[in-house]
CSV table of C-alpha atoms in Angstrom, one decimal:
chain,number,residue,atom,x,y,z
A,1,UNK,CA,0.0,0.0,0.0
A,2,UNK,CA,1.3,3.3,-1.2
A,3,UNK,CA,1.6,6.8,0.6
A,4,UNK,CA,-1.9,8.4,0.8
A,5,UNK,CA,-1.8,11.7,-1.3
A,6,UNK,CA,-3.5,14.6,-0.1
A,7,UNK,CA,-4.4,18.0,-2.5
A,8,UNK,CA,-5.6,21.4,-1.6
A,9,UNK,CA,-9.2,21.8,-3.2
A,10,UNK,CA,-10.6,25.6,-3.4
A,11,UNK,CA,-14.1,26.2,-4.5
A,12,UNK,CA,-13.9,29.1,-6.2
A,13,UNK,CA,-18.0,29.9,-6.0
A,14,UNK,CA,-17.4,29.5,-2.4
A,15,UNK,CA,-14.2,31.9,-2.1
A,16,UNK,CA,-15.3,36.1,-1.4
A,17,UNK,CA,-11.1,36.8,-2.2
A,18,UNK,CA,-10.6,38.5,1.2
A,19,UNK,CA,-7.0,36.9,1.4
A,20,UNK,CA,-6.8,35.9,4.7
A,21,UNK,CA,-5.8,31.8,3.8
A,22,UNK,CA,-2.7,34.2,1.6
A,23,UNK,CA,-1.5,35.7,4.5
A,24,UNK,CA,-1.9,33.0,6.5
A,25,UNK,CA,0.0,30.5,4.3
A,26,UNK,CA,3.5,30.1,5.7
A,27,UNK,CA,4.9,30.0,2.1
A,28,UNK,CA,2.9,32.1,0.3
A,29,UNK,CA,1.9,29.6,-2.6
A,30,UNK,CA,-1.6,31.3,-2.9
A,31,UNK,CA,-3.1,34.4,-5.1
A,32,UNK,CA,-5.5,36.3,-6.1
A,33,UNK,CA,-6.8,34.9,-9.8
A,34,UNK,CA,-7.1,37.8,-12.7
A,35,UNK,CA,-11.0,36.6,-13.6
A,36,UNK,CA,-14.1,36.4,-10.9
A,37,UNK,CA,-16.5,33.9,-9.9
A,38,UNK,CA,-20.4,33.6,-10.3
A,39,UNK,CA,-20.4,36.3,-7.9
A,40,UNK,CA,-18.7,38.8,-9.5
A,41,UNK,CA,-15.9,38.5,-6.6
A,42,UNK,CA,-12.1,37.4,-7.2
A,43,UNK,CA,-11.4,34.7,-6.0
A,44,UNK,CA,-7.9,32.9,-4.3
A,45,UNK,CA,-6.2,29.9,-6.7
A,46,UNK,CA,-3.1,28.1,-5.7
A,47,UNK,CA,-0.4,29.5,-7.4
A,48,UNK,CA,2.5,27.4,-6.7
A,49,UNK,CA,1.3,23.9,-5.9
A,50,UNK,CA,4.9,22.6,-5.7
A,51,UNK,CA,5.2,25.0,-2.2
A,52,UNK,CA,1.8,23.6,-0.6
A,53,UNK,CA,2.7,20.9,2.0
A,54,UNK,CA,-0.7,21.0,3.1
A,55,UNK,CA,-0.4,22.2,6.5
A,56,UNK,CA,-4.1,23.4,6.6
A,57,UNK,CA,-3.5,26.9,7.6
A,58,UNK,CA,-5.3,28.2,5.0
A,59,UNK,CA,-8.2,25.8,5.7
A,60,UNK,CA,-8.2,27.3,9.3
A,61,UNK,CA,-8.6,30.9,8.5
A,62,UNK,CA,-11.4,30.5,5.8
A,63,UNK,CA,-14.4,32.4,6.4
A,64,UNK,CA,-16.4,30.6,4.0
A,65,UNK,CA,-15.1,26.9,3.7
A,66,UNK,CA,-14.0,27.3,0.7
A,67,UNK,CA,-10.8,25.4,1.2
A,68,UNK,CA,-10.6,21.8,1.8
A,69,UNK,CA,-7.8,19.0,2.4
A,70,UNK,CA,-8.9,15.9,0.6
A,71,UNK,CA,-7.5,12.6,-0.6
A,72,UNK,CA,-5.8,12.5,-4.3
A,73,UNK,CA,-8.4,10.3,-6.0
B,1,UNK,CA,-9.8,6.6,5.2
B,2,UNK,CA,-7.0,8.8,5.9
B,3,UNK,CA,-7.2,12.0,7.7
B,4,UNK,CA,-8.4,15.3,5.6
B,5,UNK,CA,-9.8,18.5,6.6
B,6,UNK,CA,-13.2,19.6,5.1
B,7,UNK,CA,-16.2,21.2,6.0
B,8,UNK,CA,-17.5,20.2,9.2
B,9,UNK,CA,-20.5,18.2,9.3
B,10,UNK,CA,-23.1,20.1,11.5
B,11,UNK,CA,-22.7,23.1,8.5
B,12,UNK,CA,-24.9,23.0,6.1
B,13,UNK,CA,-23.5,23.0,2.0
B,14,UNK,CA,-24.8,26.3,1.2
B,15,UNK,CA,-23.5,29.8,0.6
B,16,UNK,CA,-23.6,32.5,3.3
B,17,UNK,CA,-24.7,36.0,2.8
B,18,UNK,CA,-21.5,37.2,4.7
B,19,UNK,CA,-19.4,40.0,3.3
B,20,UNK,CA,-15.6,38.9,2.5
B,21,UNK,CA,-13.4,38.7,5.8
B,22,UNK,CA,-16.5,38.8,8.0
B,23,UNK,CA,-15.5,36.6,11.3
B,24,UNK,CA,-18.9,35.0,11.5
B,25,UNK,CA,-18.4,32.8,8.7
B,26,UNK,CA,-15.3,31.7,10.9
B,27,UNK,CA,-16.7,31.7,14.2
B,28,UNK,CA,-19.6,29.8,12.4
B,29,UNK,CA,-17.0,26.6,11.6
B,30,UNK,CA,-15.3,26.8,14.5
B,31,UNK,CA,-18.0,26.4,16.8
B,32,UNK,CA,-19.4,23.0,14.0
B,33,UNK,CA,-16.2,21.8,14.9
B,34,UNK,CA,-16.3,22.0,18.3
B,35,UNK,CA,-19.6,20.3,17.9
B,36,UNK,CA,-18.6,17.5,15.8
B,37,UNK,CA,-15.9,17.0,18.1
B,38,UNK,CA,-17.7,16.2,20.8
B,39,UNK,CA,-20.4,14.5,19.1
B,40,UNK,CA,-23.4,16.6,20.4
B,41,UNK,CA,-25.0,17.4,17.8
B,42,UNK,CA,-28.0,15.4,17.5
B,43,UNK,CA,-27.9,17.3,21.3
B,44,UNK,CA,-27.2,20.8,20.9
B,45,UNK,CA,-30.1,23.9,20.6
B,46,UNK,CA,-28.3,27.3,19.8
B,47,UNK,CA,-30.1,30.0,19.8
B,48,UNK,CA,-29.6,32.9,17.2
B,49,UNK,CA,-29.5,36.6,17.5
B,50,UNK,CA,-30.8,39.7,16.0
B,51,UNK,CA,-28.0,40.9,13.6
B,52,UNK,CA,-25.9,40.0,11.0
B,53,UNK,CA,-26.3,36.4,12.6
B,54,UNK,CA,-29.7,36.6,12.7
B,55,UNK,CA,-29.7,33.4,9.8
B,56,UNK,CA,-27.2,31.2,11.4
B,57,UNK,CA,-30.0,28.8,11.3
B,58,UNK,CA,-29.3,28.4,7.4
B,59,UNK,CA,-26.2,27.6,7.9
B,60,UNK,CA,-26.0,25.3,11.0
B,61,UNK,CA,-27.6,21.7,10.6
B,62,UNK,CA,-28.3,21.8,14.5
B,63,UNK,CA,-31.3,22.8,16.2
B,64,UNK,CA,-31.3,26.3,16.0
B,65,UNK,CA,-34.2,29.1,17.0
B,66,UNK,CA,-34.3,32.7,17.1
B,67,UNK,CA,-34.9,35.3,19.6
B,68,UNK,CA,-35.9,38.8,20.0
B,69,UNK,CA,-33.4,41.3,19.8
B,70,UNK,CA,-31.3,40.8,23.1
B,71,UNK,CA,-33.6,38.4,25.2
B,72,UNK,CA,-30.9,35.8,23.3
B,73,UNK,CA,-29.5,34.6,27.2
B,74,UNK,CA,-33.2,35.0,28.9
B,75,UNK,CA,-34.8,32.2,25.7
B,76,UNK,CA,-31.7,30.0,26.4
B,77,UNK,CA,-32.4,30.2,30.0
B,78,UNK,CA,-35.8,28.5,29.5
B,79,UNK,CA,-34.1,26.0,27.2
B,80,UNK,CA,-31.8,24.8,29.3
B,81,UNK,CA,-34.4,24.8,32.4
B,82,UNK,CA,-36.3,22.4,30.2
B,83,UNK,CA,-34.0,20.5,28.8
B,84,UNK,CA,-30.6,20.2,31.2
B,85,UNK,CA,-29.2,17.6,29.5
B,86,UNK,CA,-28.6,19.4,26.4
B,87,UNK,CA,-26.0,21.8,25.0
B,88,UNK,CA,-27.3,25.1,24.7
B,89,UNK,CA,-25.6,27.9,23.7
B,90,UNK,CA,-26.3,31.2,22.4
B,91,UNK,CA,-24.5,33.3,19.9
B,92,UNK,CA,-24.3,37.4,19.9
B,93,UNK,CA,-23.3,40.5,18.7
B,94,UNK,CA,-22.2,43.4,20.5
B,95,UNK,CA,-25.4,45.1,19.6
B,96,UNK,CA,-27.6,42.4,20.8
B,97,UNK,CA,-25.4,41.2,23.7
B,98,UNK,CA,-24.2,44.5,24.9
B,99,UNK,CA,-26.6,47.4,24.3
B,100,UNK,CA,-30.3,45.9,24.1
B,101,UNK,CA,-29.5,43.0,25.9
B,102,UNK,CA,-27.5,44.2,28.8
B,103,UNK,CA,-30.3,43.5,31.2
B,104,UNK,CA,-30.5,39.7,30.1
B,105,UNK,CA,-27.1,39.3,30.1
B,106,UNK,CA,-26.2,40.0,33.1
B,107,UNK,CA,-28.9,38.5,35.0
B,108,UNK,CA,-28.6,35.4,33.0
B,109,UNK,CA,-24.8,35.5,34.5
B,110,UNK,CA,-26.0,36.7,38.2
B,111,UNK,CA,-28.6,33.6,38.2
B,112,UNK,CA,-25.3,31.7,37.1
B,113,UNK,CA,-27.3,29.5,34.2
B,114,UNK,CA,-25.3,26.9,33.1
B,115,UNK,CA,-25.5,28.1,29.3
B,116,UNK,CA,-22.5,29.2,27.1
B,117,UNK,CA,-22.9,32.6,25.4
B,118,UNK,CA,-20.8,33.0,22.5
B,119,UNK,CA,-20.2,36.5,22.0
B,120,UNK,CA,-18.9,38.2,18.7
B,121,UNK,CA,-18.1,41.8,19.5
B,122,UNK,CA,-17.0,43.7,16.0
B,123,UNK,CA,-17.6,47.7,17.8
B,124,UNK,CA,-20.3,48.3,15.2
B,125,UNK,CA,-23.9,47.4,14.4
B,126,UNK,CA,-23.2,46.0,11.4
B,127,UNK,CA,-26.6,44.9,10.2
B,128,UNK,CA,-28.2,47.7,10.0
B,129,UNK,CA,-25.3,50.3,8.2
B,130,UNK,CA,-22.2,50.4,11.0
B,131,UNK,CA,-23.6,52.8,13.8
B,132,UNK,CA,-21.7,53.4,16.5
B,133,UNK,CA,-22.3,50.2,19.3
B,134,UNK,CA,-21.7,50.5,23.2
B,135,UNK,CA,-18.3,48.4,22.6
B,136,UNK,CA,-16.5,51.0,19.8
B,137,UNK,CA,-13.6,52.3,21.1
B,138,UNK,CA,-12.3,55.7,21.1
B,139,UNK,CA,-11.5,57.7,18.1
B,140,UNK,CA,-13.6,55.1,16.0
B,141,UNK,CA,-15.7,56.4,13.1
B,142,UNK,CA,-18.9,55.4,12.5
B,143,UNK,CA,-22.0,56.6,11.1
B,144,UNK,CA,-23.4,57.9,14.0
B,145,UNK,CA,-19.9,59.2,15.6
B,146,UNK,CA,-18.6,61.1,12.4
B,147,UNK,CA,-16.9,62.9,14.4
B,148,UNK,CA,-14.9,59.7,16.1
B,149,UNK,CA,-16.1,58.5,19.2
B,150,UNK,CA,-14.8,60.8,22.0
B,151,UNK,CA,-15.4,60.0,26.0
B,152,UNK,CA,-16.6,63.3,26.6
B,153,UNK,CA,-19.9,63.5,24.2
B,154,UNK,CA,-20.5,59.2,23.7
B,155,UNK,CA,-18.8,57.6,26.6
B,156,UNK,CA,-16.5,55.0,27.4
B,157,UNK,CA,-16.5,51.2,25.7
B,158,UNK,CA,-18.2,49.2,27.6
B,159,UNK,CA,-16.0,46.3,28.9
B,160,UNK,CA,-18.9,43.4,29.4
B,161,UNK,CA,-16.2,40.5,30.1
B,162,UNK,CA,-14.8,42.8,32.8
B,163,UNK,CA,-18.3,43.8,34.1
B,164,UNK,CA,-19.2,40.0,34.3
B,165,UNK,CA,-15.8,38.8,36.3
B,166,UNK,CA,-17.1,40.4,39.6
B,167,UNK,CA,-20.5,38.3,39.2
B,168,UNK,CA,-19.9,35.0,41.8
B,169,UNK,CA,-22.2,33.0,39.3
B,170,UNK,CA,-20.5,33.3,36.2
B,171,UNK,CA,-17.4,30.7,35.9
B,172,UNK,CA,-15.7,30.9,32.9
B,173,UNK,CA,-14.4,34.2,30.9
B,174,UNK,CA,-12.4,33.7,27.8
B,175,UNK,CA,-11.7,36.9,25.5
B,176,UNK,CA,-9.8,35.9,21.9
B,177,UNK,CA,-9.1,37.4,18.6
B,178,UNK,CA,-9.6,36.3,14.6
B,179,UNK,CA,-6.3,37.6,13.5
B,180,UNK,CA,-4.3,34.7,12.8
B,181,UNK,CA,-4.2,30.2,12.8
B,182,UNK,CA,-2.7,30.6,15.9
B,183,UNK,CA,-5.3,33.0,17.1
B,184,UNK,CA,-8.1,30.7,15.6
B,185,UNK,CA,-7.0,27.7,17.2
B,186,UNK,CA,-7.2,29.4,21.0
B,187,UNK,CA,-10.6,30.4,20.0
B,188,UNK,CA,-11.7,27.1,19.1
B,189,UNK,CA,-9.9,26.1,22.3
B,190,UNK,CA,-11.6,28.4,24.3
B,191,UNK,CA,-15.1,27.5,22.9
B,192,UNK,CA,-14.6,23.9,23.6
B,193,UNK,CA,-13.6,24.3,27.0
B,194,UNK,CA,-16.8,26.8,27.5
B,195,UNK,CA,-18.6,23.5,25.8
B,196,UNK,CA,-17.1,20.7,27.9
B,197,UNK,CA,-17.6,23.0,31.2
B,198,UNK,CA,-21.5,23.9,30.6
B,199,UNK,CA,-21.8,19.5,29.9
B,200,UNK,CA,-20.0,19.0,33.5
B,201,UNK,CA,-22.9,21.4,34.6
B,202,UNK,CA,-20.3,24.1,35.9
B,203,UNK,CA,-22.1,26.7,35.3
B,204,UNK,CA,-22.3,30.1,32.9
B,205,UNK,CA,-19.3,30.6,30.6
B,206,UNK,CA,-18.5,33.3,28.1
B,207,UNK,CA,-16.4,33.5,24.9
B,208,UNK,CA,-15.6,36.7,23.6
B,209,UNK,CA,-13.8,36.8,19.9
B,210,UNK,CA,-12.7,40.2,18.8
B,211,UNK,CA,-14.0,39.9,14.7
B,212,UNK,CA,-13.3,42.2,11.9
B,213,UNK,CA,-16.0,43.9,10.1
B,214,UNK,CA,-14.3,45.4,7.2
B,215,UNK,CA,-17.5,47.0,5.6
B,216,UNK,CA,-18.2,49.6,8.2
B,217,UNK,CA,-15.0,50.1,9.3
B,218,UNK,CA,-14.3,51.0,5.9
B,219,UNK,CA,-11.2,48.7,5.4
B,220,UNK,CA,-10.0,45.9,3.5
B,221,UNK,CA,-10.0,42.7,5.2
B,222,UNK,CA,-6.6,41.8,5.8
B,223,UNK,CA,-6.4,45.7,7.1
B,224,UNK,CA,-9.3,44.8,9.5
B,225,UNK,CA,-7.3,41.7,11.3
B,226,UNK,CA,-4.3,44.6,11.3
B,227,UNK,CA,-6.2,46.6,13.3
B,228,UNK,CA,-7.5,44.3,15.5
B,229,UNK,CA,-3.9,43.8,16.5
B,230,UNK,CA,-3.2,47.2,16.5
B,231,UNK,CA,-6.1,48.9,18.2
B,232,UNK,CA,-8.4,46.7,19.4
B,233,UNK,CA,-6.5,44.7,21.5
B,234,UNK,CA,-5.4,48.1,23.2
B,235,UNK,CA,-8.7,48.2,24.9
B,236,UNK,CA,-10.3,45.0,25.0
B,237,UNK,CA,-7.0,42.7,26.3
B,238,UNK,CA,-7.3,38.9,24.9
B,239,UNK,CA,-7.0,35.7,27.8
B,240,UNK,CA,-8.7,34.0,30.3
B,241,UNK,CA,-10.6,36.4,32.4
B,242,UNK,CA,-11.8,34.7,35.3
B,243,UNK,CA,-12.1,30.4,35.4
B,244,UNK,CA,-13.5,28.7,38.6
B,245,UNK,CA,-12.1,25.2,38.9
């Protein structure tokens, strides 16, 4: 049995784009994106995966639950 | 199954009407969390307040009802005199906790209920266009202090957490802040412990959490947490108040 693999999954129709899982993130792999959402609000995208370690910071700050940890399928 | 983190399971999948870096969206999780961590859910009756909170009931998937504006502790108080063995708490704003329903609170602490009041002080009323709210601090701006608020023509800020300490029936005081994980995770913390005490039938407990409102105070929201930090904090100081054993 392999290592379990774990991704960062953002729903963008969730996310209002108020940044705080960006300053949160320890090393800064999240943005703002350039388009908007459903809502007409910006919304946060994960800029550099190759930084993410998932430590769930982002996931703790999140007004909206817009960020999740889940398993790689 | 291996271990993720995801939505907790006592909030509902929709969309709340919260504006971007509002801390009742966060306060809202962290207290499903608590919830699903202590398995109480099919247990637990919250009851909402008037105010930007005022639909928490869409959003929790928890028995949930709604009071009038500041009687919030005095319909928990016949909840819990009903039903003792279950979890109720209630959950405020500074305008319905600490202006209308000053009179409830207090009492509600004086008669030492064994409820837990979650209490979300933002200095503004922000549902109804970010008037000035007993707990604004000085040299605040808001729509109805234009001119800042100054001690001499509006007051002081009213300290409730303070005001509560000296009361012999309230048992556990907890003031904390959304600014930060590390932040988040002590208020979590705290409202766990306020949790677990009221199930031990302790007695009344109290969470305060310091939550930006970056609409009304006319800032973006990672300003907002800044100024928590910066000014807030100046005159409402975060930590354990008062805990009985």
């Amino acid at each position: 049995m392999g290592k379990k693999k774990y991704k960062l999954k953002i729903d963008r129709e969730r996310c209002k784009g108020c940044l705080f899982c960006a300053e949160a993130c320890p090393l800064k792999a999240l943005s703002i994106s350039d388009d908007v959402n459903g809502r007409g609000l910006k919304y946060v995208v994960l800029s550099s995966p190759e930084k993410c370690t998932k430590c769930g910071l982002c996931v703790v700050m999140c007004p909206d639950c817009a960020i999740e940890i889940v398993e790689e399928e | 199954m291996g271990k993720t983190y995801t939505r907790p399971n006592s909030m509902k999948d929709v969309l709340t009407h919260y504006c971007p870096g509002c801390g009742h969206g966060m306060v809202h999780r962290i207290i499903c969390e608590v919830i699903d961590e202590l398995d109480v859910r099919e247990t637990t009756i919250a009851v909402a307040p008037v105010g930007c909170a005022v639909l928490a009931y869409d959003y929790w998937n928890f028995d949930t009802t709604e009071a009038a504006h500041g009687r919030t502790p005095a319909v928990a108080t016949g909840i819990k005199r009903i039903h003792p063995d279950k979890l109720v708490f209630t959950y405020q704003g500074d305008g319905d906790l600490a202006a209308i329903g000053t009179a409830e609170t207090i009492h509600a602490g004086n008669r030492g209920e064994n409820i837990s009041i979650i209490f979300v002080n933002n200095g503004v009323y922000g549902m109804t266009g970010g008037q000035m709210a007993p707990t604004t601090i000085l040299g605040q701006i808001t729509a109805t202090s234009p001119y800042s608020r100054r001690s001499e023509k509006e007051g002081f800020p009213l300290k409730i957490m303070e005001m509560m300490a000296v009361l012999p029936g309230v048992t556990y005081l907890e003031r904390t802040m959304l600014t930060s994980p590390k932040e988040v995770i002590k208020t979590k913390k705290a409202i766990k412990r306020s949790f677990k005490r009221q199930l031990d039938k302790k007695g009344f407990s109290m969470v305060e959490i310091l939550s930006p409102c970056p609409t009304y105070w006319g800032l973006s929201p990672l300003e907002s947490i800044k100024r928590i930090e910066n000014e807030v904090v100046a005159t409402y100081p975060v930590g354990v108040i008062k805990e009985d054993k």
